[in-house]
Coordinates of N, CA and C and ligand atoms in Angstrom, one line a residue:
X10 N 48.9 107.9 -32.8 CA 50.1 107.0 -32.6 C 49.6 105.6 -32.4
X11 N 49.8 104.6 -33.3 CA 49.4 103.5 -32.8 C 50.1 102.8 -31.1
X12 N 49.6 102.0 -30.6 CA 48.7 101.3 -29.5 C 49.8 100.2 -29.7
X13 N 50.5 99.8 -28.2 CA 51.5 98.7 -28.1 C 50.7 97.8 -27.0
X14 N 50.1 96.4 -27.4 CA 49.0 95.4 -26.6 C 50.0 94.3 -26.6
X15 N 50.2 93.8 -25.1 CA 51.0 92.7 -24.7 C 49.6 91.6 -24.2
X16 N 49.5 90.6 -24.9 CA 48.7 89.6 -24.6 C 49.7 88.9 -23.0
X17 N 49.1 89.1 -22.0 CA 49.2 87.9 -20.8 C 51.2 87.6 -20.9
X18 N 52.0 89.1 -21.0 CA 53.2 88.8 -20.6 C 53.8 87.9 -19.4
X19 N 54.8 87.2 -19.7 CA 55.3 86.4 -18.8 C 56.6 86.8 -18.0
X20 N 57.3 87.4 -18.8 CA 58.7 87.8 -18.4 C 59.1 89.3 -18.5
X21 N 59.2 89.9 -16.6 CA 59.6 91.1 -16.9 C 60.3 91.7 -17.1
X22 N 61.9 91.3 -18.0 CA 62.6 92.1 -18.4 C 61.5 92.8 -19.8
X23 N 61.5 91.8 -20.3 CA 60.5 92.1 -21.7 C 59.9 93.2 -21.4
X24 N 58.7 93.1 -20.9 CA 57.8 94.1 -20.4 C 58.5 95.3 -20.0
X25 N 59.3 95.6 -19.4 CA 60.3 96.5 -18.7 C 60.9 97.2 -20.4
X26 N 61.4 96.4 -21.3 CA 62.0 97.0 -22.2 C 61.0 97.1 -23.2
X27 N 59.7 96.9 -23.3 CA 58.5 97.2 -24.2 C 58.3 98.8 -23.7
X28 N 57.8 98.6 -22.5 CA 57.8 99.8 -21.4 C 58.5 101.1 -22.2
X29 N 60.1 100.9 -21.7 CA 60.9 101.6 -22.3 C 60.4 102.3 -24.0
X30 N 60.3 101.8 -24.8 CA 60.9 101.8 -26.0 C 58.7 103.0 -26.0
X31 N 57.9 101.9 -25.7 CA 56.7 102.8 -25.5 C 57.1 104.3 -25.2
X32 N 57.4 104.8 -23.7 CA 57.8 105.6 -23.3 C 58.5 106.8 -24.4
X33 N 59.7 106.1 -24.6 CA 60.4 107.0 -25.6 C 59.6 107.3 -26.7
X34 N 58.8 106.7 -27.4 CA 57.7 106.9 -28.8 C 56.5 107.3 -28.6
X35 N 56.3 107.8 -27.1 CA 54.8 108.3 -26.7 C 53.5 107.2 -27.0
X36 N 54.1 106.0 -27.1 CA 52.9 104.9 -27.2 C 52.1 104.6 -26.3
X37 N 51.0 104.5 -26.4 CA 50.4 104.0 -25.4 C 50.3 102.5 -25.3
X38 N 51.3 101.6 -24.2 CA 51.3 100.5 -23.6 C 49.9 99.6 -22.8
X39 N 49.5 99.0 -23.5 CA 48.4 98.1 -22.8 C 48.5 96.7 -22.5
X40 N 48.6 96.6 -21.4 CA 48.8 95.1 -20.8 C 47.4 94.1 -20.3
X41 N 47.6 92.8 -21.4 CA 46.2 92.4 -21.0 C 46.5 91.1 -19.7
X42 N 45.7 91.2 -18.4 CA 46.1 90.2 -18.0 C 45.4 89.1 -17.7
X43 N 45.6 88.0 -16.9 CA 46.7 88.0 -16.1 C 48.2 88.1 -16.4
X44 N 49.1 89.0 -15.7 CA 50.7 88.9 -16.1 C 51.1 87.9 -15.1
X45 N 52.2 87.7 -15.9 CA 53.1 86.4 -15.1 C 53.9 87.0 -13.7
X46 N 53.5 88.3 -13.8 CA 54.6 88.9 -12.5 C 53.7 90.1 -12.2
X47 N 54.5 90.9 -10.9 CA 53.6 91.9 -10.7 C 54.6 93.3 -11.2
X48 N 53.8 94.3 -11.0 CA 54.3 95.2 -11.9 C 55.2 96.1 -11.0
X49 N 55.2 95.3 -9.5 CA 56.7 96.0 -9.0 C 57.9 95.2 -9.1
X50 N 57.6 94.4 -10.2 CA 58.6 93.4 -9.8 C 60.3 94.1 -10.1
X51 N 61.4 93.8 -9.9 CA 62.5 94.5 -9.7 C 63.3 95.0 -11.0
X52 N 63.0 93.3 -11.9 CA 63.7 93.5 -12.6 C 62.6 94.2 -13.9
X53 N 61.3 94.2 -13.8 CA 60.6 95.0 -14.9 C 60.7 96.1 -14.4
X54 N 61.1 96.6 -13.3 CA 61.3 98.4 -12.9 C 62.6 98.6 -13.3
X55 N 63.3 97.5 -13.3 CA 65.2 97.6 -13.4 C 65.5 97.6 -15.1
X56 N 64.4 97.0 -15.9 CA 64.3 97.2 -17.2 C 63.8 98.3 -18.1
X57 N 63.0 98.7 -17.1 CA 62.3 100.2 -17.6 C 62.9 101.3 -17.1
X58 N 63.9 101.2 -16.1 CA 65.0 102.3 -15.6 C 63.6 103.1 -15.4
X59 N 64.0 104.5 -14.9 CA 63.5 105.3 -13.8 C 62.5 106.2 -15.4
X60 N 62.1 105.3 -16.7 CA 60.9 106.0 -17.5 C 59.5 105.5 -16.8
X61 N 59.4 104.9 -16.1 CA 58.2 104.0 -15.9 C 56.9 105.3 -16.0
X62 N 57.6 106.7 -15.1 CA 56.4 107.9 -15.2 C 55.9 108.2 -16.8
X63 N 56.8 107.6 -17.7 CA 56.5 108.5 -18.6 C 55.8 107.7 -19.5
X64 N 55.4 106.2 -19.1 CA 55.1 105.6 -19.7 C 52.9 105.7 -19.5
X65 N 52.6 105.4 -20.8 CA 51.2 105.8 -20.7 C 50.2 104.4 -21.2
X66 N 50.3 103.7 -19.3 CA 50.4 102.2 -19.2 C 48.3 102.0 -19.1
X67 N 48.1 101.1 -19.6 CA 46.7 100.8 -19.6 C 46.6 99.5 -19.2
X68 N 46.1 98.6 -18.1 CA 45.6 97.2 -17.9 C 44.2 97.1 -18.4
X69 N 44.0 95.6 -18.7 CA 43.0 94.8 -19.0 C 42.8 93.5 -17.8
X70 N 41.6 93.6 -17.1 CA 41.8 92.3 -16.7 C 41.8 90.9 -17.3
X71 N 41.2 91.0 -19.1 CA 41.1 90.3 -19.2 C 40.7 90.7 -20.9
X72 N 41.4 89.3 -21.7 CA 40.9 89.3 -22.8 C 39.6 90.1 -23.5
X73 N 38.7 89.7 -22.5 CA 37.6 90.2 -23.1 C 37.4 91.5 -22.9
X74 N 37.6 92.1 -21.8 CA 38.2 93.6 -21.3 C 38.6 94.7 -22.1
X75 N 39.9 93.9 -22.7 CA 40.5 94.4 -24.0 C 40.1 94.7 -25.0
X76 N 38.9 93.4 -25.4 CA 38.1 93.8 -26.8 C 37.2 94.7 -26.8
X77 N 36.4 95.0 -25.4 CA 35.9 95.4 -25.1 C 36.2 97.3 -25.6
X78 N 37.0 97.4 -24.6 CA 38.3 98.6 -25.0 C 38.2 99.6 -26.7
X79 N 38.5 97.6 -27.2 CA 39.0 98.2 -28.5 C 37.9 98.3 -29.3
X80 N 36.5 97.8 -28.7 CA 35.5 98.1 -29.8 C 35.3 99.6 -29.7
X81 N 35.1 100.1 -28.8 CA 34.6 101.4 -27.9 C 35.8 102.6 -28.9
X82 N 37.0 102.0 -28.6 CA 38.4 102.8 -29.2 C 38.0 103.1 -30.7
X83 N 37.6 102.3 -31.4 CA 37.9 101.6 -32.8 C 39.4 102.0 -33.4
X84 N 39.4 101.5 -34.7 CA 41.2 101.2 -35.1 C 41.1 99.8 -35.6
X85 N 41.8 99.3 -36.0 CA 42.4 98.2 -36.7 C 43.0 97.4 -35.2
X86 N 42.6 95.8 -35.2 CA 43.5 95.3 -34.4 C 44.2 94.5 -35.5
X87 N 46.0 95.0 -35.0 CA 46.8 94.1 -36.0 C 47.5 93.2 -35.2
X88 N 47.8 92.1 -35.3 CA 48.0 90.8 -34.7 C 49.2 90.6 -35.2
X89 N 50.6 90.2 -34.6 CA 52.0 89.8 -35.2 C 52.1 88.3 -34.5
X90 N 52.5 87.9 -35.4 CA 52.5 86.0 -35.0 C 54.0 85.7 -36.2
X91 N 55.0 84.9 -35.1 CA 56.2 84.5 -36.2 C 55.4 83.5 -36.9
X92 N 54.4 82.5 -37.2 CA 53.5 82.0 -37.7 C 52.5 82.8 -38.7
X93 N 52.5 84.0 -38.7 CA 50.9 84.6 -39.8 C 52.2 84.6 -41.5
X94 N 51.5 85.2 -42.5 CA 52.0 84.7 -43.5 C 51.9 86.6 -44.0
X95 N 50.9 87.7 -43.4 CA 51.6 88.8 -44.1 C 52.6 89.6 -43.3
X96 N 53.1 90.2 -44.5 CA 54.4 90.4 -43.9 C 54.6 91.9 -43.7
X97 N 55.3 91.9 -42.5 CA 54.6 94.0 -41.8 C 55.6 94.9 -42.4
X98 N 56.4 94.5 -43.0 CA 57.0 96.0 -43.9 C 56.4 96.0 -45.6
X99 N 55.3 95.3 -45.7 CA 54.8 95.7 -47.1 C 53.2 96.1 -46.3
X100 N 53.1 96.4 -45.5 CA 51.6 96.0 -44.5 C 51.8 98.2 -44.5
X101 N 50.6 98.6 -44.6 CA 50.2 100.6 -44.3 C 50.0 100.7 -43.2
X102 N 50.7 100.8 -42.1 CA 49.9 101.3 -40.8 C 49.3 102.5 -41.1
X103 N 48.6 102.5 -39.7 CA 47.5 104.3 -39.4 C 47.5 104.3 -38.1
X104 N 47.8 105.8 -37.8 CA 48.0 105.8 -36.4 C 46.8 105.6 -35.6
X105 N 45.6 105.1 -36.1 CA 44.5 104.0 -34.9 C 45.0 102.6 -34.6
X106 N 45.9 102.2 -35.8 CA 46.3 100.5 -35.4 C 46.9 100.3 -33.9
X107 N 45.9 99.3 -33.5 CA 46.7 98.5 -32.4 C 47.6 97.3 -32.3
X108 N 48.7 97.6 -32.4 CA 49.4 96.0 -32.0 C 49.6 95.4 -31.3
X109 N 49.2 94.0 -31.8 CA 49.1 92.9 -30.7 C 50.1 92.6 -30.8
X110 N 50.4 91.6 -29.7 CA 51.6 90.9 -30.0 C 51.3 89.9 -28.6
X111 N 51.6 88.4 -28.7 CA 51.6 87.2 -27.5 C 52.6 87.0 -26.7
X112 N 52.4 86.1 -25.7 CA 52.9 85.7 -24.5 C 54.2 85.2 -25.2
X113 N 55.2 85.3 -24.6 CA 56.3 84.8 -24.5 C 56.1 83.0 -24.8
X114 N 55.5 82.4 -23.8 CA 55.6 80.7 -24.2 C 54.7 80.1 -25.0
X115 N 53.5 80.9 -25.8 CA 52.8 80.1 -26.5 C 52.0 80.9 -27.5
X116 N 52.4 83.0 -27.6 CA 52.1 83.5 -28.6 C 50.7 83.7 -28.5
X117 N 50.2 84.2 -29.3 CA 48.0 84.4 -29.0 C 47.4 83.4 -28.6
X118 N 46.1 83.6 -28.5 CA 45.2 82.6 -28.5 C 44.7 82.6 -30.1
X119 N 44.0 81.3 -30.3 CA 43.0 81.5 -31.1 C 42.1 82.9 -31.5
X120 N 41.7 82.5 -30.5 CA 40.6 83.6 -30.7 C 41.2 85.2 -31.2
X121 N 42.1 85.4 -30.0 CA 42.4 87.0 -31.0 C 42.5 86.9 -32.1
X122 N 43.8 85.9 -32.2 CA 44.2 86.0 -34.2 C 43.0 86.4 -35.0
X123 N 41.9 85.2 -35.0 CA 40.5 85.4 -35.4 C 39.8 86.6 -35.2
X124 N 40.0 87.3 -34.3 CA 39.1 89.0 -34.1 C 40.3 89.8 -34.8
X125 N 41.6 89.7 -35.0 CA 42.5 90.7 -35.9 C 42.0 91.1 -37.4
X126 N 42.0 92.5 -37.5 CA 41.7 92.8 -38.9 C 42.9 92.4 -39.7
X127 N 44.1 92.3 -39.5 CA 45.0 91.8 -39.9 C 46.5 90.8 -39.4
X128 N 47.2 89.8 -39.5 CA 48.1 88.9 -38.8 C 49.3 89.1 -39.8
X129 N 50.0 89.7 -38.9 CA 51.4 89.9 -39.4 C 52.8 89.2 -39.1
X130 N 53.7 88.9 -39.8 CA 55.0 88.7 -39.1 C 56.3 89.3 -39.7
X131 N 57.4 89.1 -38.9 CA 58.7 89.4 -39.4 C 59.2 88.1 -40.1
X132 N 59.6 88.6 -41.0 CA 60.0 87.2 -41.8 C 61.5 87.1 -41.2
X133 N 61.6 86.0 -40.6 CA 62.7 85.2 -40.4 C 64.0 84.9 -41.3
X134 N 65.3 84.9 -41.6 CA 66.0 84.1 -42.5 C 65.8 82.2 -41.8
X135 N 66.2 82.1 -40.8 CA 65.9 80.5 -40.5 C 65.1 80.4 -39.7
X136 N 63.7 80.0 -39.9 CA 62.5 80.5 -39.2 C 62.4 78.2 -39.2
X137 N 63.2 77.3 -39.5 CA 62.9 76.4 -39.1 C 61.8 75.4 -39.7
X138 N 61.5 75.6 -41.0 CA 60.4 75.2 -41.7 C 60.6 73.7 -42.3
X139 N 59.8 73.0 -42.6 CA 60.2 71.6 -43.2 C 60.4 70.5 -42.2
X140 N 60.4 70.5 -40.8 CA 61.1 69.9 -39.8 C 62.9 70.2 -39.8
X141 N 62.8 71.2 -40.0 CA 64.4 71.4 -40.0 C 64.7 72.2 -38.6
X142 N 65.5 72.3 -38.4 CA 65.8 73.0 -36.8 C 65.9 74.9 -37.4
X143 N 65.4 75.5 -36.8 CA 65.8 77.2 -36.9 C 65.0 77.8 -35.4
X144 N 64.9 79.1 -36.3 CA 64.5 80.0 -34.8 C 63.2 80.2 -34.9
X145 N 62.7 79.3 -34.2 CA 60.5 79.4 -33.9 C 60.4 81.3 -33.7
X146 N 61.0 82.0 -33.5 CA 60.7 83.5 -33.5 C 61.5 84.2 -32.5
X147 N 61.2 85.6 -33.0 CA 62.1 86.5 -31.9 C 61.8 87.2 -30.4
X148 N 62.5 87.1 -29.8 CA 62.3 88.1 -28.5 C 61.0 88.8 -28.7
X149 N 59.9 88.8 -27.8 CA 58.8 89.5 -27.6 C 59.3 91.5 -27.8
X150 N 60.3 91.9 -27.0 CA 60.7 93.2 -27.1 C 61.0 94.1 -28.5
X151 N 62.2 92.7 -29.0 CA 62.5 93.3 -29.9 C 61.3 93.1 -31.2
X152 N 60.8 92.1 -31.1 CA 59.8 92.1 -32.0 C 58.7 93.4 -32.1
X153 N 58.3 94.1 -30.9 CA 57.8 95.4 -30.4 C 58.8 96.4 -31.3
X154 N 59.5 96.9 -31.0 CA 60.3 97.3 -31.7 C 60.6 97.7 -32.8
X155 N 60.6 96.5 -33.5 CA 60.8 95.9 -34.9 C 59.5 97.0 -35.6
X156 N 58.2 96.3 -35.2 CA 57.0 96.7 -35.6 C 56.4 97.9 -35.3
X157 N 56.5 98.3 -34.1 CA 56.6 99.8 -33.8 C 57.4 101.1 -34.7
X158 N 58.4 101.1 -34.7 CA 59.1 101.5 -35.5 C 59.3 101.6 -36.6
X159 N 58.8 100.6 -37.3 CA 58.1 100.7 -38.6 C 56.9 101.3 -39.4
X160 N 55.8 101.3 -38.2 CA 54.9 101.8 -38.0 C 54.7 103.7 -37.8
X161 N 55.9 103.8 -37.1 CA 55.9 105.3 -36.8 C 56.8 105.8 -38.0
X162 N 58.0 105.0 -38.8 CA 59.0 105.8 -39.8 C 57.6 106.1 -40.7
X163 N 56.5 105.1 -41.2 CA 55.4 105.4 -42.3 C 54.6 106.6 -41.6
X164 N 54.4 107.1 -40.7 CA 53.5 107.3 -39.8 C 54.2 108.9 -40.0
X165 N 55.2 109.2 -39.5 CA 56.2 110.1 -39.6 C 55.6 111.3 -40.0
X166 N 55.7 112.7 -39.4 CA 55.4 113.8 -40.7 C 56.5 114.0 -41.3
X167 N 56.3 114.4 -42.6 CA 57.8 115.2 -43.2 C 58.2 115.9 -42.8
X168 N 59.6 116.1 -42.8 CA 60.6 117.4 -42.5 C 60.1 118.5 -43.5
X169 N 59.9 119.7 -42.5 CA 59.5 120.9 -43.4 C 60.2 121.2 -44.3
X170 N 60.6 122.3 -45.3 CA 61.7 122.3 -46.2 C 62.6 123.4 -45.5
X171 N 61.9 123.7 -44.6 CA 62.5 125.3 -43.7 C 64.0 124.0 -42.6
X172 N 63.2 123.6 -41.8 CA 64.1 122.9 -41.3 C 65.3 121.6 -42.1
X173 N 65.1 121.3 -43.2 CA 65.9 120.3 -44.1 C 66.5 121.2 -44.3
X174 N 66.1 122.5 -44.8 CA 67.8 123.8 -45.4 C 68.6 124.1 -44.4
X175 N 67.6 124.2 -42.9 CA 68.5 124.1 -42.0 C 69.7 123.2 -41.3
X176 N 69.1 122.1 -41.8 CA 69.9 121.1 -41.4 C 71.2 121.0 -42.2
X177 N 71.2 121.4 -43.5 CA 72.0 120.8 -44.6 C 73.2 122.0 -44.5
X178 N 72.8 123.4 -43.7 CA 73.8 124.3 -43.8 C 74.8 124.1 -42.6
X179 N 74.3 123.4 -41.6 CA 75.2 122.4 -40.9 C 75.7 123.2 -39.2
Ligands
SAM209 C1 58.5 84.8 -28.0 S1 57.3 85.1 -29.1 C2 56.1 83.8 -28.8 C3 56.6 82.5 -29.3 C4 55.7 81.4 -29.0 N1 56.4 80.2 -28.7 C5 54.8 81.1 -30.2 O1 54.7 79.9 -30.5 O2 54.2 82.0 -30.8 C6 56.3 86.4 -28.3 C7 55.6 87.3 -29.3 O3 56.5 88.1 -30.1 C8 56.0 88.3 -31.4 N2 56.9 87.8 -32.3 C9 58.0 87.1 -32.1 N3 58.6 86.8 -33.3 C10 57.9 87.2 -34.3 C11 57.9 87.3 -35.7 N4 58.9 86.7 -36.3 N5 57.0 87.9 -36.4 C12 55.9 88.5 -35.7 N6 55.8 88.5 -34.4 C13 56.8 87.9 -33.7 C14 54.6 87.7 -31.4 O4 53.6 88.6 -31.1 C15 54.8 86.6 -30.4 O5 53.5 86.1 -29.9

């Protein structure tokens, strides 16, 4: 099952509904820090509702920590930036990929981008290009989301043909 990696989150509702959405999809959640909060904070417990047990949470203290992690792991590190230019629903996941994804106020560093085997985004409809005013990118959660779940519909096994006749007889 691919690997849900929060670069140095800042805001814990986010984290709280990353949490969640991990939880429900058996992902394993890794938080690299420093976080902008601590992890009793009220509203990331009050966002993750009473799944917090079920979640299968990993800290890093630190960037390097992390790479560290993921050399040892191996897998693909995939990097999502409303800024990269490929685009994650024509992109193959494998359930080793890890996704990255940045801080709420300023998105990766350098440097990860550059250690990702691949930099993805969600294409925008008014993503603000040209000096024109739009949306610089989406919600850190839902962006999670977005990419995760895309990741596991490809990922998916097929329905047996035993259970599809089942289903269809109603
Ligand atoms: C709120 S965004 C960060 C915005 C930040 N101001 C920046 O300049 O990158 C938090 C994270 O969500 C993910 N994200 C948000 N919108 C995205 C998009 N359209 N495509 C891919 N990732 C996105 C990225 O991982 C991003 O670092």
């Amino acid at each position: 099952m691919p690997r849900v990696v929060l670069f140095q989150p800042e805001i814990p509702p986010n984290t709280g509904n990353v949490a969640r959405t991990c939880a429900a999809t058996a992902s394993e959640l890794h938080l690299i820090e420093p976080l902008g909060f601590s992890l009793e904070d009220r509203y990331l417990r009050r966002a993750g509702l009473d799944y917090w047990p079920l979640v299968q949470l990993h800290r890093h203290r630190d960037g390097d920590a992390f790479l560290a992690e993921w050399g040892r792991l191996g897998g693909r590190l995939v990097a999502l930036s409303a800024r990269a230019s490929g685009d994650y629903g024509q992109f193959r996941f494998e359930p080793s990929d890890w996704l990255l994804f940045g801080r709420e106020s300023d998105g990766l560093p350098e440097e990860l981008l550059e250690r990702a085997d691949a930099r993805l985004t969600i294409p925008m409809e008014v993503s603000g290009q040209h000096g024109q005013p739009g949306v610089r990118s989406l919600n850190l959660s839902v962006a999670v989301g977005v990419v995760l779940f895309e990741a596991l519909r490809q990922l998916r096994q097929p329905i047996s043909s035993g259970n599809a006749a089942s289903d269809s007889v109603g």
